[in-house]
Short mmCIF file of C-alpha atoms in Angstrom, two decimals:
data_model
loop_
_atom_site.label_atom_id
_atom_site.label_comp_id
_atom_site.label_asym_id
_atom_site.label_seq_id
_atom_site.Cartn_x
_atom_site.Cartn_y
_atom_site.Cartn_z
CA MET A 65 -28.45 -149.13 -127.84
CA LEU A 66 -32.25 -149.24 -127.96
CA ASP A 67 -34.28 -152.04 -126.36
CA THR A 68 -37.09 -153.69 -128.18
CA GLN A 69 -39.82 -151.54 -126.66
CA MET A 70 -38.06 -148.29 -127.51
CA LYS A 71 -37.41 -149.46 -131.02
CA THR A 72 -41.12 -150.33 -131.42
CA GLN A 73 -42.21 -146.95 -130.09
CA LEU A 74 -39.71 -145.07 -132.17
CA GLN A 75 -40.67 -146.90 -135.41
CA ALA A 76 -44.26 -146.00 -134.81
CA TYR A 77 -43.36 -142.26 -134.25
CA LEU A 78 -41.26 -142.24 -137.43
CA GLN A 79 -44.23 -143.13 -139.51
CA ASN A 80 -45.24 -139.57 -139.01
CA LEU A 81 -42.32 -138.34 -141.08
CA ARG A 82 -43.51 -136.42 -144.09
CA ASN A 83 -40.17 -135.74 -145.65
CA PRO A 84 -36.94 -137.81 -145.85
CA ILE A 85 -34.15 -136.82 -143.38
CA SER A 86 -30.47 -137.64 -142.95
CA LEU A 87 -28.39 -138.28 -139.78
CA VAL A 88 -25.00 -136.83 -140.69
CA ALA A 89 -22.35 -137.85 -138.08
CA THR A 90 -18.86 -136.61 -137.28
CA LEU A 91 -17.07 -139.51 -135.59
CA ASP A 92 -13.62 -140.65 -134.53
CA GLY A 93 -12.23 -144.00 -133.40
CA GLY A 94 -13.38 -143.64 -129.82
CA GLU A 95 -15.82 -145.63 -127.70
CA LYS A 96 -18.47 -142.85 -127.64
CA SER A 97 -18.34 -142.52 -131.47
CA ALA A 98 -18.98 -146.23 -131.71
CA GLU A 99 -22.01 -145.89 -129.47
CA MET A 100 -23.23 -142.90 -131.46
CA ARG A 101 -22.85 -144.79 -134.72
CA GLU A 102 -24.78 -147.74 -133.33
CA LEU A 103 -27.69 -145.50 -132.18
CA LEU A 104 -27.91 -143.65 -135.52
CA GLU A 105 -27.72 -146.82 -137.59
CA GLU A 106 -30.53 -148.31 -135.45
CA ILE A 107 -32.71 -145.28 -135.97
CA ALA A 108 -32.01 -145.23 -139.77
CA GLY A 109 -33.02 -148.90 -139.84
CA LEU A 110 -36.44 -148.20 -138.53
CA SER A 111 -37.72 -146.05 -141.41
CA ASP A 112 -37.17 -145.72 -145.15
CA LYS A 113 -37.35 -141.95 -144.66
CA VAL A 114 -34.17 -141.85 -142.50
CA SER A 115 -30.67 -142.31 -143.78
CA PHE A 116 -27.32 -142.39 -142.08
CA ASP A 117 -24.16 -140.60 -143.26
CA ASP A 118 -20.77 -140.54 -141.46
CA SER A 119 -19.14 -137.86 -143.61
CA GLY A 120 -19.73 -134.99 -141.25
CA HIS A 121 -16.96 -132.36 -140.47
CA ASP A 122 -17.97 -130.73 -137.19
CA LYS A 123 -15.39 -129.48 -134.68
CA ARG A 124 -17.00 -131.56 -131.94
CA MET A 125 -16.55 -135.30 -132.11
CA PRO A 126 -18.67 -137.21 -131.68
CA SER A 127 -21.67 -135.30 -132.95
CA PHE A 128 -24.39 -135.59 -135.50
CA GLN A 129 -26.77 -133.31 -137.43
CA ILE A 130 -30.41 -133.99 -138.32
CA VAL A 131 -31.05 -132.46 -141.72
CA LYS A 132 -33.69 -132.62 -144.45
CA GLN A 133 -32.30 -134.56 -147.36
CA GLY A 134 -30.75 -132.17 -149.84
CA GLU A 135 -29.98 -129.57 -147.23
CA ASP A 136 -26.76 -128.95 -145.29
CA SER A 137 -28.01 -127.32 -142.09
CA GLY A 138 -30.08 -128.57 -139.18
CA VAL A 139 -30.12 -129.31 -135.50
CA ARG A 140 -26.87 -130.74 -134.18
CA PHE A 141 -26.39 -133.06 -131.15
CA ALA A 142 -22.98 -133.23 -129.58
CA ALA A 143 -24.51 -135.94 -127.46
CA ILE A 144 -25.87 -139.42 -127.39
CA PRO A 145 -29.38 -138.20 -126.45
CA LEU A 146 -30.82 -140.97 -124.41
CA GLY A 147 -32.12 -140.73 -120.80
CA HIS A 148 -34.11 -137.49 -120.26
CA GLU A 149 -33.19 -136.32 -123.75
CA PHE A 150 -34.51 -139.21 -125.79
CA THR A 151 -37.77 -137.43 -126.19
CA SER A 152 -35.86 -134.40 -127.45
CA LEU A 153 -34.21 -136.56 -130.07
CA VAL A 154 -37.54 -138.04 -131.19
CA LEU A 155 -39.11 -134.62 -131.51
CA ALA A 156 -36.14 -133.25 -133.47
CA LEU A 157 -36.45 -136.18 -135.90
CA LEU A 158 -40.20 -135.60 -136.38
CA TRP A 159 -40.02 -131.81 -136.64
CA THR A 160 -37.19 -131.94 -139.15
CA GLY A 161 -39.19 -134.47 -141.16
CA GLY A 162 -42.20 -132.10 -141.37
CA HIS A 163 -44.37 -133.37 -138.49
CA PRO A 164 -46.02 -130.24 -137.01
CA PRO A 165 -45.14 -129.36 -133.40
CA LYS A 166 -47.86 -129.01 -130.73
CA VAL A 167 -47.18 -125.37 -130.28
CA GLU A 168 -49.52 -122.38 -130.66
CA ALA A 169 -49.41 -120.96 -134.16
CA GLN A 170 -48.74 -117.49 -132.76
CA VAL A 171 -45.50 -118.71 -131.16
CA ILE A 172 -44.37 -120.34 -134.44
CA GLU A 173 -45.02 -117.15 -136.27
CA GLN A 174 -42.97 -115.23 -133.62
CA ILE A 175 -40.08 -117.61 -134.17
CA LYS A 176 -40.25 -117.30 -137.94
CA ALA A 177 -40.30 -113.40 -137.68
CA LEU A 178 -36.99 -113.29 -135.69
CA ASP A 179 -34.78 -111.43 -138.14
CA LYS A 180 -31.16 -111.86 -137.00
CA ASP A 181 -28.59 -114.62 -137.12
CA MET A 182 -28.39 -116.55 -133.90
CA LYS A 183 -26.16 -119.42 -132.92
CA PHE A 184 -27.39 -121.28 -129.84
CA GLU A 185 -25.32 -123.73 -127.85
CA VAL A 186 -27.27 -125.56 -125.16
CA TYR A 187 -25.19 -127.43 -122.48
CA MET A 188 -27.24 -130.18 -120.75
CA SER A 189 -26.71 -133.45 -118.82
CA LEU A 190 -28.58 -136.62 -119.58
CA SER A 191 -29.79 -136.83 -115.95
CA CYS A 192 -31.23 -133.34 -115.85
CA HIS A 193 -35.00 -133.24 -115.86
CA ASN A 194 -35.04 -129.39 -116.42
CA CYS A 195 -32.96 -129.61 -119.58
CA PRO A 196 -35.39 -131.18 -122.13
CA ASP A 197 -37.65 -128.09 -122.17
CA VAL A 198 -34.76 -125.89 -123.06
CA VAL A 199 -33.20 -128.39 -125.60
CA GLN A 200 -36.60 -128.82 -127.32
CA ALA A 201 -37.19 -125.09 -127.47
CA ALA A 202 -33.84 -124.38 -129.00
CA THR A 203 -34.11 -127.21 -131.54
CA LEU A 204 -37.58 -126.15 -132.63
CA MET A 205 -36.41 -122.59 -133.16
CA ALA A 206 -33.57 -123.80 -135.41
CA ILE A 207 -35.98 -125.99 -137.39
CA CYS A 208 -38.55 -123.18 -137.87
CA ASN A 209 -36.06 -120.31 -138.75
CA PRO A 210 -33.10 -120.84 -141.07
CA ARG A 211 -31.24 -117.92 -139.39
CA ILE A 212 -31.08 -119.91 -136.10
CA GLN A 213 -28.53 -122.58 -135.48
CA THR A 214 -28.69 -124.90 -132.48
CA THR A 215 -26.19 -127.34 -131.03
CA VAL A 216 -27.05 -129.48 -128.07
CA ILE A 217 -23.97 -130.45 -126.02
CA ASP A 218 -23.81 -133.13 -123.32
CA GLY A 219 -21.50 -131.74 -120.60
CA GLY A 220 -20.47 -135.26 -119.60
CA LEU A 221 -19.45 -136.19 -123.14
CA HIS A 222 -17.54 -132.92 -123.85
CA GLN A 223 -16.20 -132.23 -120.34
CA ALA A 224 -13.10 -130.37 -121.56
CA GLU A 225 -15.30 -127.83 -123.33
CA VAL A 226 -17.53 -127.50 -120.28
CA GLU A 227 -14.46 -126.83 -118.11
CA ALA A 228 -12.99 -124.42 -120.59
CA ARG A 229 -16.25 -122.40 -120.62
CA GLN A 230 -16.64 -122.97 -116.92
CA VAL A 231 -20.20 -124.24 -117.28
CA MET A 232 -21.20 -125.42 -113.77
CA ALA A 233 -24.95 -125.62 -114.07
CA VAL A 234 -27.34 -126.97 -116.68
CA PRO A 235 -29.21 -126.16 -118.75
CA MET A 236 -26.87 -123.35 -119.78
CA VAL A 237 -27.55 -121.55 -123.04
CA TYR A 238 -25.08 -119.51 -125.07
CA MET A 239 -26.23 -117.31 -127.98
CA ASN A 240 -23.57 -116.02 -130.35
CA ASP A 241 -20.84 -117.04 -127.82
CA GLN A 242 -22.46 -115.05 -125.00
CA VAL A 243 -24.38 -116.43 -122.00
CA PHE A 244 -28.13 -116.19 -122.90
CA GLY A 245 -29.65 -117.88 -119.91
CA SER A 246 -29.48 -120.76 -117.48
CA GLY A 247 -31.99 -122.97 -115.73
CA ARG A 248 -35.35 -124.15 -116.96
CA MET A 249 -36.85 -121.90 -119.63
CA SER A 250 -39.96 -122.57 -121.72
CA LEU A 251 -40.15 -121.93 -125.46
CA GLU A 252 -42.37 -118.94 -124.76
CA GLU A 253 -39.88 -117.45 -122.31
CA ILE A 254 -37.00 -117.76 -124.79
CA VAL A 255 -39.05 -116.35 -127.67
CA GLY A 256 -40.33 -113.55 -125.40
CA LYS A 257 -36.76 -112.67 -124.50
CA LEU A 258 -35.78 -112.45 -128.18
CA ASP A 259 -38.88 -110.66 -129.28
CA THR A 260 -38.53 -107.25 -127.60
CA HIS A 261 -42.14 -106.12 -128.27
CA SER A 262 -43.86 -109.28 -126.86
CA ALA A 263 -44.44 -107.80 -123.41
CA GLU A 264 -46.36 -104.86 -124.79
CA ARG A 265 -48.54 -107.11 -126.88
CA ASP A 266 -49.13 -109.44 -123.92
CA ALA A 267 -50.15 -106.45 -121.75
CA ASP A 268 -52.66 -105.22 -124.36
CA LYS A 269 -54.20 -108.70 -124.55
CA LEU A 270 -54.62 -108.84 -120.74
CA ASN A 271 -56.21 -105.42 -120.63
CA GLU A 272 -58.78 -106.51 -123.23
CA LYS A 273 -59.97 -109.56 -121.30
CA ASP A 274 -63.48 -109.43 -119.67
CA PRO A 275 -63.51 -109.74 -115.83
CA PHE A 276 -63.27 -113.28 -114.52
CA ASP A 277 -65.57 -114.79 -111.86
CA VAL A 278 -62.48 -116.44 -110.36
CA LEU A 279 -58.87 -115.40 -111.20
CA ILE A 280 -56.19 -117.68 -109.90
CA VAL A 281 -52.67 -116.26 -109.57
CA GLY A 282 -50.18 -119.11 -109.63
CA GLY A 283 -50.27 -122.37 -111.52
CA GLY A 284 -48.84 -125.04 -109.21
CA PRO A 285 -50.81 -127.96 -107.72
CA ALA A 286 -52.91 -125.52 -105.58
CA GLY A 287 -53.71 -123.25 -108.55
CA ALA A 288 -54.43 -126.18 -110.90
CA ALA A 289 -56.79 -127.76 -108.36
CA ALA A 290 -58.56 -124.44 -107.79
CA ALA A 291 -58.98 -124.01 -111.49
CA VAL A 292 -60.52 -127.42 -112.04
CA TYR A 293 -62.94 -127.08 -109.09
CA ALA A 294 -63.97 -123.57 -110.04
CA ALA A 295 -64.41 -124.30 -113.73
CA ARG A 296 -66.67 -127.30 -112.93
CA LYS A 297 -69.09 -124.84 -111.46
CA GLY A 298 -69.70 -123.35 -114.94
CA ILE A 299 -68.18 -119.94 -114.19
CA ARG A 300 -65.53 -117.89 -115.95
CA VAL A 301 -62.07 -118.89 -114.67
CA GLY A 302 -58.59 -117.66 -115.54
CA VAL A 303 -55.11 -118.69 -114.34
CA ALA A 304 -52.19 -116.25 -114.55
CA ALA A 305 -48.88 -117.99 -113.75
CA GLU A 306 -45.18 -117.47 -114.25
CA ARG A 307 -44.87 -121.12 -115.22
CA PHE A 308 -47.55 -123.69 -115.03
CA GLY A 309 -46.69 -126.52 -112.63
CA GLY A 310 -44.70 -124.38 -110.23
CA GLN A 311 -42.21 -126.14 -108.13
CA THR A 312 -43.25 -129.55 -109.43
CA ASN A 313 -41.29 -128.76 -112.58
CA ASP A 314 -38.12 -128.95 -110.56
CA THR A 315 -39.06 -132.13 -108.64
CA MET A 316 -37.26 -135.31 -109.76
CA ALA A 317 -39.51 -137.99 -108.26
CA ILE A 318 -43.00 -137.93 -106.86
CA GLU A 319 -43.89 -141.10 -105.06
CA ASN A 320 -46.43 -140.00 -102.43
CA TYR A 321 -49.26 -138.49 -104.39
CA ILE A 322 -52.29 -140.68 -103.67
CA SER A 323 -53.25 -143.02 -106.56
CA VAL A 324 -50.13 -142.20 -108.54
CA LEU A 325 -47.51 -144.82 -107.67
CA ASP A 326 -44.63 -142.83 -109.06
CA THR A 327 -44.02 -140.07 -111.60
CA ASP A 328 -41.58 -137.20 -112.14
CA GLY A 329 -42.21 -133.48 -111.79
CA PRO A 330 -42.37 -132.39 -115.43
CA LYS A 331 -44.84 -135.19 -116.25
CA PHE A 332 -46.95 -134.27 -113.27
CA ALA A 333 -46.85 -130.53 -114.29
CA ALA A 334 -47.91 -131.43 -117.80
CA ALA A 335 -50.79 -133.53 -116.48
CA LEU A 336 -52.02 -130.65 -114.29
CA GLU A 337 -51.99 -128.33 -117.27
CA ALA A 338 -53.75 -130.81 -119.47
CA GLN A 339 -56.58 -131.30 -117.02
CA VAL A 340 -57.02 -127.53 -116.51
CA ARG A 341 -57.12 -126.98 -120.27
CA HIS A 342 -59.76 -129.73 -120.52
CA TYR A 343 -62.13 -127.39 -118.67
CA GLU A 344 -61.36 -124.54 -121.10
CA VAL A 345 -59.82 -122.38 -118.40
CA ASP A 346 -58.11 -119.26 -119.74
CA ILE A 347 -54.42 -119.98 -118.97
CA MET A 348 -52.12 -116.96 -119.17
CA ASN A 349 -48.59 -118.20 -118.81
CA LEU A 350 -45.34 -116.23 -118.17
CA GLN A 351 -47.30 -113.69 -116.17
CA ARG A 352 -45.91 -112.36 -112.89
CA ALA A 353 -48.19 -110.43 -110.52
CA GLU A 354 -46.83 -107.16 -109.12
CA LYS A 355 -49.76 -105.69 -107.15
CA ILE A 356 -53.31 -106.57 -106.00
CA VAL A 357 -55.90 -103.80 -105.66
CA PRO A 358 -58.82 -104.73 -103.48
CA ALA A 359 -62.44 -104.11 -104.62
CA THR A 360 -63.71 -100.64 -103.72
CA GLN A 361 -67.15 -101.97 -102.77
CA GLU A 362 -68.87 -105.25 -101.84
CA GLY A 363 -69.19 -107.36 -104.87
CA GLY A 364 -66.85 -105.16 -106.85
CA LEU A 365 -63.81 -106.18 -108.94
CA VAL A 366 -60.41 -107.03 -107.56
CA GLN A 367 -57.55 -105.88 -109.79
CA VAL A 368 -54.32 -107.80 -110.29
CA HIS A 369 -51.59 -105.75 -111.91
CA MET A 370 -48.95 -107.77 -113.85
CA ALA A 371 -45.23 -107.08 -114.40
CA ASN A 372 -45.78 -106.33 -118.10
CA GLY A 373 -48.22 -103.56 -117.37
CA GLY A 374 -51.42 -105.55 -117.98
CA VAL A 375 -54.25 -105.46 -115.52
CA LEU A 376 -56.70 -108.39 -114.86
CA LYS A 377 -59.95 -108.01 -113.10
CA ALA A 378 -62.12 -110.51 -111.27
CA ARG A 379 -65.02 -110.90 -108.83
CA SER A 380 -62.82 -113.14 -106.76
CA VAL A 381 -59.08 -113.98 -106.61
CA ILE A 382 -57.29 -117.10 -105.38
CA LEU A 383 -53.54 -116.49 -104.68
CA SER A 384 -51.50 -119.64 -105.11
CA THR A 385 -48.05 -118.22 -105.99
CA GLY A 386 -46.15 -121.00 -104.08
CA ALA A 387 -42.61 -120.68 -102.82
CA ARG A 388 -39.02 -120.81 -104.12
CA TRP A 389 -35.66 -122.06 -102.98
CA ARG A 390 -34.30 -120.19 -100.02
CA ASN A 391 -30.84 -118.63 -100.41
CA VAL A 392 -28.23 -119.02 -97.73
CA ASN A 393 -27.43 -115.28 -98.11
CA VAL A 394 -23.73 -115.25 -97.50
CA PRO A 395 -21.00 -113.50 -99.43
CA GLY A 396 -20.16 -115.28 -102.69
CA GLU A 397 -23.59 -117.03 -103.14
CA GLN A 398 -24.89 -114.66 -105.85
CA THR A 399 -21.41 -114.02 -107.28
CA TYR A 400 -20.86 -117.70 -107.98
CA LYS A 401 -24.44 -118.71 -108.72
CA ASN A 402 -24.24 -121.23 -111.68
CA LYS A 403 -20.43 -120.98 -111.27
CA GLY A 404 -20.30 -123.59 -108.61
CA VAL A 405 -23.30 -122.61 -106.49
CA ALA A 406 -26.25 -124.81 -107.46
CA TYR A 407 -29.71 -125.73 -106.23
CA CYS A 408 -30.58 -128.88 -108.18
CA PRO A 409 -28.34 -131.86 -107.54
CA HIS A 410 -30.16 -134.01 -110.10
CA CYS A 411 -29.53 -131.42 -112.89
CA ASP A 412 -26.02 -130.23 -112.02
CA GLY A 413 -24.47 -133.12 -110.11
CA PRO A 414 -22.91 -134.72 -113.22
CA LEU A 415 -20.97 -131.62 -113.89
CA PHE A 416 -19.07 -132.16 -110.62
CA LYS A 417 -18.07 -135.76 -111.26
CA GLY A 418 -14.89 -136.55 -109.47
CA LYS A 419 -14.82 -133.18 -107.68
CA ARG A 420 -15.46 -132.06 -104.13
CA VAL A 421 -18.75 -130.48 -103.16
CA ALA A 422 -20.67 -129.29 -100.12
CA VAL A 423 -24.42 -129.58 -99.39
CA ILE A 424 -25.83 -126.91 -97.10
CA GLY A 425 -28.92 -128.26 -95.22
CA GLY A 426 -29.61 -131.31 -93.10
CA GLY A 427 -33.33 -131.88 -93.83
CA ASN A 428 -34.62 -134.52 -96.20
CA SER A 429 -33.72 -132.58 -99.32
CA GLY A 430 -30.17 -131.84 -98.13
CA VAL A 431 -29.47 -135.45 -97.01
CA GLU A 432 -31.03 -136.87 -100.16
CA ALA A 433 -28.88 -134.56 -102.26
CA ALA A 434 -25.73 -135.56 -100.37
CA ILE A 435 -26.55 -139.25 -100.87
CA ASP A 436 -27.13 -138.77 -104.55
CA LEU A 437 -24.00 -136.69 -105.09
CA ALA A 438 -21.78 -139.20 -103.16
CA GLY A 439 -22.21 -141.62 -106.05
CA LEU A 440 -20.81 -139.09 -108.51
CA VAL A 441 -18.30 -136.80 -106.79
CA ALA A 442 -15.02 -137.33 -104.95
CA HIS A 443 -16.31 -136.09 -101.63
CA VAL A 444 -19.39 -134.47 -100.05
CA SER A 445 -19.33 -132.23 -97.00
CA LEU A 446 -22.75 -131.80 -95.48
CA ILE A 447 -23.14 -128.57 -93.55
CA GLU A 448 -25.96 -128.35 -90.99
CA PHE A 449 -26.67 -125.32 -88.69
CA ALA A 450 -28.42 -127.33 -86.02
CA ASP A 451 -26.69 -129.86 -83.67
CA THR A 452 -28.66 -132.84 -85.33
CA LEU A 453 -29.76 -133.79 -88.80
CA LYS A 454 -33.48 -133.20 -89.36
CA ALA A 455 -33.90 -135.76 -92.09
CA ASP A 456 -35.66 -139.08 -91.78
CA ALA A 457 -33.69 -141.65 -89.81
CA VAL A 458 -33.48 -144.10 -92.72
CA LEU A 459 -31.85 -141.33 -94.85
CA VAL A 460 -29.41 -140.35 -92.01
CA ARG A 461 -28.32 -143.97 -91.55
CA LYS A 462 -27.64 -144.24 -95.32
CA LEU A 463 -25.69 -140.98 -95.34
CA GLU A 464 -23.54 -142.04 -92.34
CA SER A 465 -22.66 -145.31 -94.10
CA LEU A 466 -21.02 -143.56 -97.09
CA ALA A 467 -17.26 -143.38 -96.97
CA ASN A 468 -16.89 -140.21 -98.98
CA VAL A 469 -19.18 -138.05 -96.89
CA SER A 470 -18.28 -135.91 -93.88
CA ILE A 471 -21.05 -134.39 -91.78
CA HIS A 472 -20.52 -131.02 -89.92
CA LEU A 473 -23.14 -130.20 -87.33
CA ASN A 474 -23.55 -126.93 -85.51
CA ALA A 475 -21.95 -125.40 -88.56
CA GLN A 476 -22.93 -121.90 -89.66
CA THR A 477 -22.00 -121.11 -93.35
CA THR A 478 -20.31 -117.69 -93.46
CA GLU A 479 -18.90 -117.42 -97.07
CA ILE A 480 -18.61 -119.13 -100.42
CA THR A 481 -15.27 -118.41 -101.84
CA GLY A 482 -13.97 -118.34 -105.42
CA ASP A 483 -11.20 -117.18 -107.69
CA GLY A 484 -13.26 -114.65 -109.53
CA GLN A 485 -14.52 -117.23 -112.08
CA LYS A 486 -15.75 -120.18 -110.07
CA VAL A 487 -16.17 -121.59 -106.66
CA ASN A 488 -13.00 -122.84 -104.87
CA GLY A 489 -14.14 -123.24 -101.27
CA MET A 490 -16.57 -122.31 -98.46
CA ARG A 491 -16.12 -121.08 -94.89
CA TYR A 492 -18.13 -122.14 -91.93
CA LYS A 493 -18.07 -121.45 -88.22
CA ASP A 494 -18.32 -124.20 -85.61
CA ARG A 495 -21.04 -122.69 -83.41
CA SER A 496 -19.86 -124.70 -80.40
CA THR A 497 -16.27 -123.34 -80.45
CA ASN A 498 -16.57 -120.25 -82.73
CA GLN A 499 -13.72 -121.73 -84.79
CA GLU A 500 -13.62 -120.69 -88.43
CA ASN A 501 -13.06 -123.45 -90.92
CA LEU A 502 -12.25 -123.38 -94.68
CA VAL A 503 -13.25 -126.31 -96.85
CA GLU A 504 -11.66 -126.45 -100.38
CA LEU A 505 -14.13 -127.62 -102.90
CA GLU A 506 -15.50 -126.94 -106.41
CA GLY A 507 -19.32 -126.91 -105.81
CA VAL A 508 -21.91 -125.88 -103.23
CA PHE A 509 -25.47 -127.19 -103.34
CA VAL A 510 -27.95 -125.07 -101.24
CA GLN A 511 -30.84 -127.13 -99.80
CA ILE A 512 -32.33 -125.13 -96.96
CA GLY A 513 -35.96 -124.97 -97.72
CA LEU A 514 -38.37 -122.57 -99.24
CA ILE A 515 -39.47 -118.86 -99.09
CA PRO A 516 -43.13 -117.85 -100.03
CA ASN A 517 -43.60 -115.65 -103.16
CA THR A 518 -45.44 -112.82 -101.39
CA GLU A 519 -43.31 -109.73 -101.88
CA PHE A 520 -45.92 -108.12 -104.14
CA LEU A 521 -48.51 -108.55 -101.36
CA LYS A 522 -46.83 -106.66 -98.57
CA GLY A 523 -49.04 -103.84 -97.23
CA THR A 524 -52.16 -105.26 -98.86
CA ILE A 525 -52.71 -108.87 -97.51
CA GLU A 526 -51.99 -109.99 -93.98
CA LEU A 527 -48.81 -112.03 -93.87
CA SER A 528 -47.20 -114.04 -91.08
CA LYS A 529 -43.74 -113.33 -89.69
CA PHE A 530 -42.45 -115.83 -92.24
CA GLY A 531 -44.08 -113.96 -95.11
CA GLU A 532 -46.88 -116.55 -95.64
CA ILE A 533 -50.44 -115.41 -96.39
CA VAL A 534 -52.55 -115.85 -93.31
CA VAL A 535 -55.70 -117.89 -94.07
CA ASP A 536 -58.48 -119.44 -92.13
CA ALA A 537 -59.78 -122.95 -92.35
CA LYS A 538 -61.64 -122.09 -95.58
CA GLY A 539 -58.79 -120.25 -97.34
CA HIS A 540 -60.11 -116.77 -96.67
CA THR A 541 -57.56 -113.92 -96.43
CA ASN A 542 -58.24 -110.55 -94.65
CA LEU A 543 -59.61 -109.14 -97.91
CA PRO A 544 -63.18 -109.89 -99.07
CA GLY A 545 -63.17 -111.90 -102.24
CA VAL A 546 -59.53 -112.84 -102.01
CA PHE A 547 -58.55 -116.38 -101.04
CA ALA A 548 -55.22 -118.23 -100.92
CA ALA A 549 -54.01 -121.80 -101.08
CA GLY A 550 -50.88 -124.00 -101.19
CA ASP A 551 -47.29 -123.41 -100.08
CA VAL A 552 -47.69 -119.64 -100.05
CA THR A 553 -50.04 -119.79 -97.07
CA THR A 554 -49.76 -120.55 -93.34
CA VAL A 555 -51.22 -124.05 -93.87
CA PRO A 556 -48.57 -126.44 -92.39
CA PHE A 557 -46.74 -129.12 -94.21
CA LYS A 558 -45.73 -128.07 -97.72
CA GLN A 559 -46.73 -131.11 -99.82
CA ILE A 560 -48.22 -131.43 -103.29
CA VAL A 561 -51.29 -133.35 -102.03
CA ILE A 562 -52.01 -130.78 -99.36
CA ALA A 563 -51.58 -127.93 -101.79
CA ALA A 564 -54.04 -129.58 -104.22
CA GLY A 565 -56.54 -130.10 -101.41
CA GLU A 566 -56.19 -126.45 -100.24
CA GLY A 567 -56.59 -125.26 -103.85
CA SER A 568 -59.89 -127.18 -104.13
CA LYS A 569 -61.08 -125.82 -100.87
CA ALA A 570 -60.21 -122.24 -101.89
CA ALA A 571 -62.21 -122.68 -105.14
CA LEU A 572 -65.30 -123.91 -103.24
CA SER A 573 -64.96 -121.00 -100.80
CA ALA A 574 -64.66 -118.52 -103.69
CA PHE A 575 -67.80 -120.03 -105.34
CA ASP A 576 -69.64 -119.74 -102.06
CA TYR A 577 -68.60 -116.09 -101.89
CA LEU A 578 -69.88 -115.45 -105.39
CA ILE A 579 -73.34 -116.89 -104.89
CA ARG A 580 -73.79 -114.99 -101.65
CA THR A 581 -72.42 -111.63 -102.95
CA PRO A 582 -74.31 -109.51 -105.46
CA ALA A 583 -72.29 -108.46 -108.49
#
């Protein structure tokens, strides 16, 4: 199961085990059970602190539990956690064996203080790059708190269960048999949702902070670059972000960032955060801005009001709140979101294996999604509003060569239909004939671009007709001391490398403002 390099790396990691652990498997005579047995026996053979036991009695077969020797509860995997989830497996082994997690002590104490019984079931797919964060968060909680149980379930391995529960997007989390959440969630987000008093405590902490010289709102490539460039000036810098890394967390492959041959989004986001923390920037994660209040006098303090009630103050502010996936805004989209309507083909594509799907959007992202899905699903219908596909020619040629893809141009999506539980079709109008068409299918992937995160700025900052922050060549907005950078602005071409450059520029402009403006 594991190649020589993976075995060598895993053997080195397992040297960090402080306590012996057991891998307790529930197996049948099937092929997947044989694969699981092979994997677990290989792992047990790499350390004298790991043993294998096939006497499990779980309802899901195949599955296995990681437990401390002498105990009968622990994290369970109804999966063969390779691919994107191999790291989750390694961490679960280490944490169960007593190796401390790299998590702030305050968060660990929050987890231990949760005082009710919770049973988490996390549905994931091995090709999902958003799933590991959720899987690792749920497993760590179970390891830290005996009142929490966690089972990680591979939707491809237990497809009958996925269909019975109508799980059509991953990661999907159930708590005590009720939907808890879907999509990428950090450990802090999950714990904050469970700890009902965390928002008040966070607000108090924000209110107690001294004013920053530069406060950056948003933690994507633009915000990270701004933080590094500002911090290197020796001034007080803070970053308030909903999630550090921004959209890059949802990007599967990055192959055009100069000097980095190829990487994936989560790795890139982690590298951004590591570099910012290297400069001792005050990072305030899970913080959503709700209002900006301009300074009342030259050189005064700008206020940024956060959703939890906290208020941050700064001599200058850089807005880098980025953008999010644009909705198609037709009947049925919100009703069937995560019930057949999806936005990430890499994450959710495996759940539609052998089924019929549509992709809305004929740009690069839409055509790439259709090509990827064609290798998994029975049929792909690509729906494009314009009369030509806007994607690169090489992608269009590849798409047109696929036998299980149909392309509909001049097609306006009018409705996503369903049976009350999940998607069963979509309607579109042929714009050249006005004829209405119904396509029967099980999934719809929306790939029609981005919308800037500027709702909280309306009436305060000058915005373009598209909702972008209007900036000049140096990143200035119409408010003194307030700058902006990245995908949220009017700067053309929404690319990571451009956002990073604009963030650096905005930081230099902010510093220039500070040295020329008396406090």
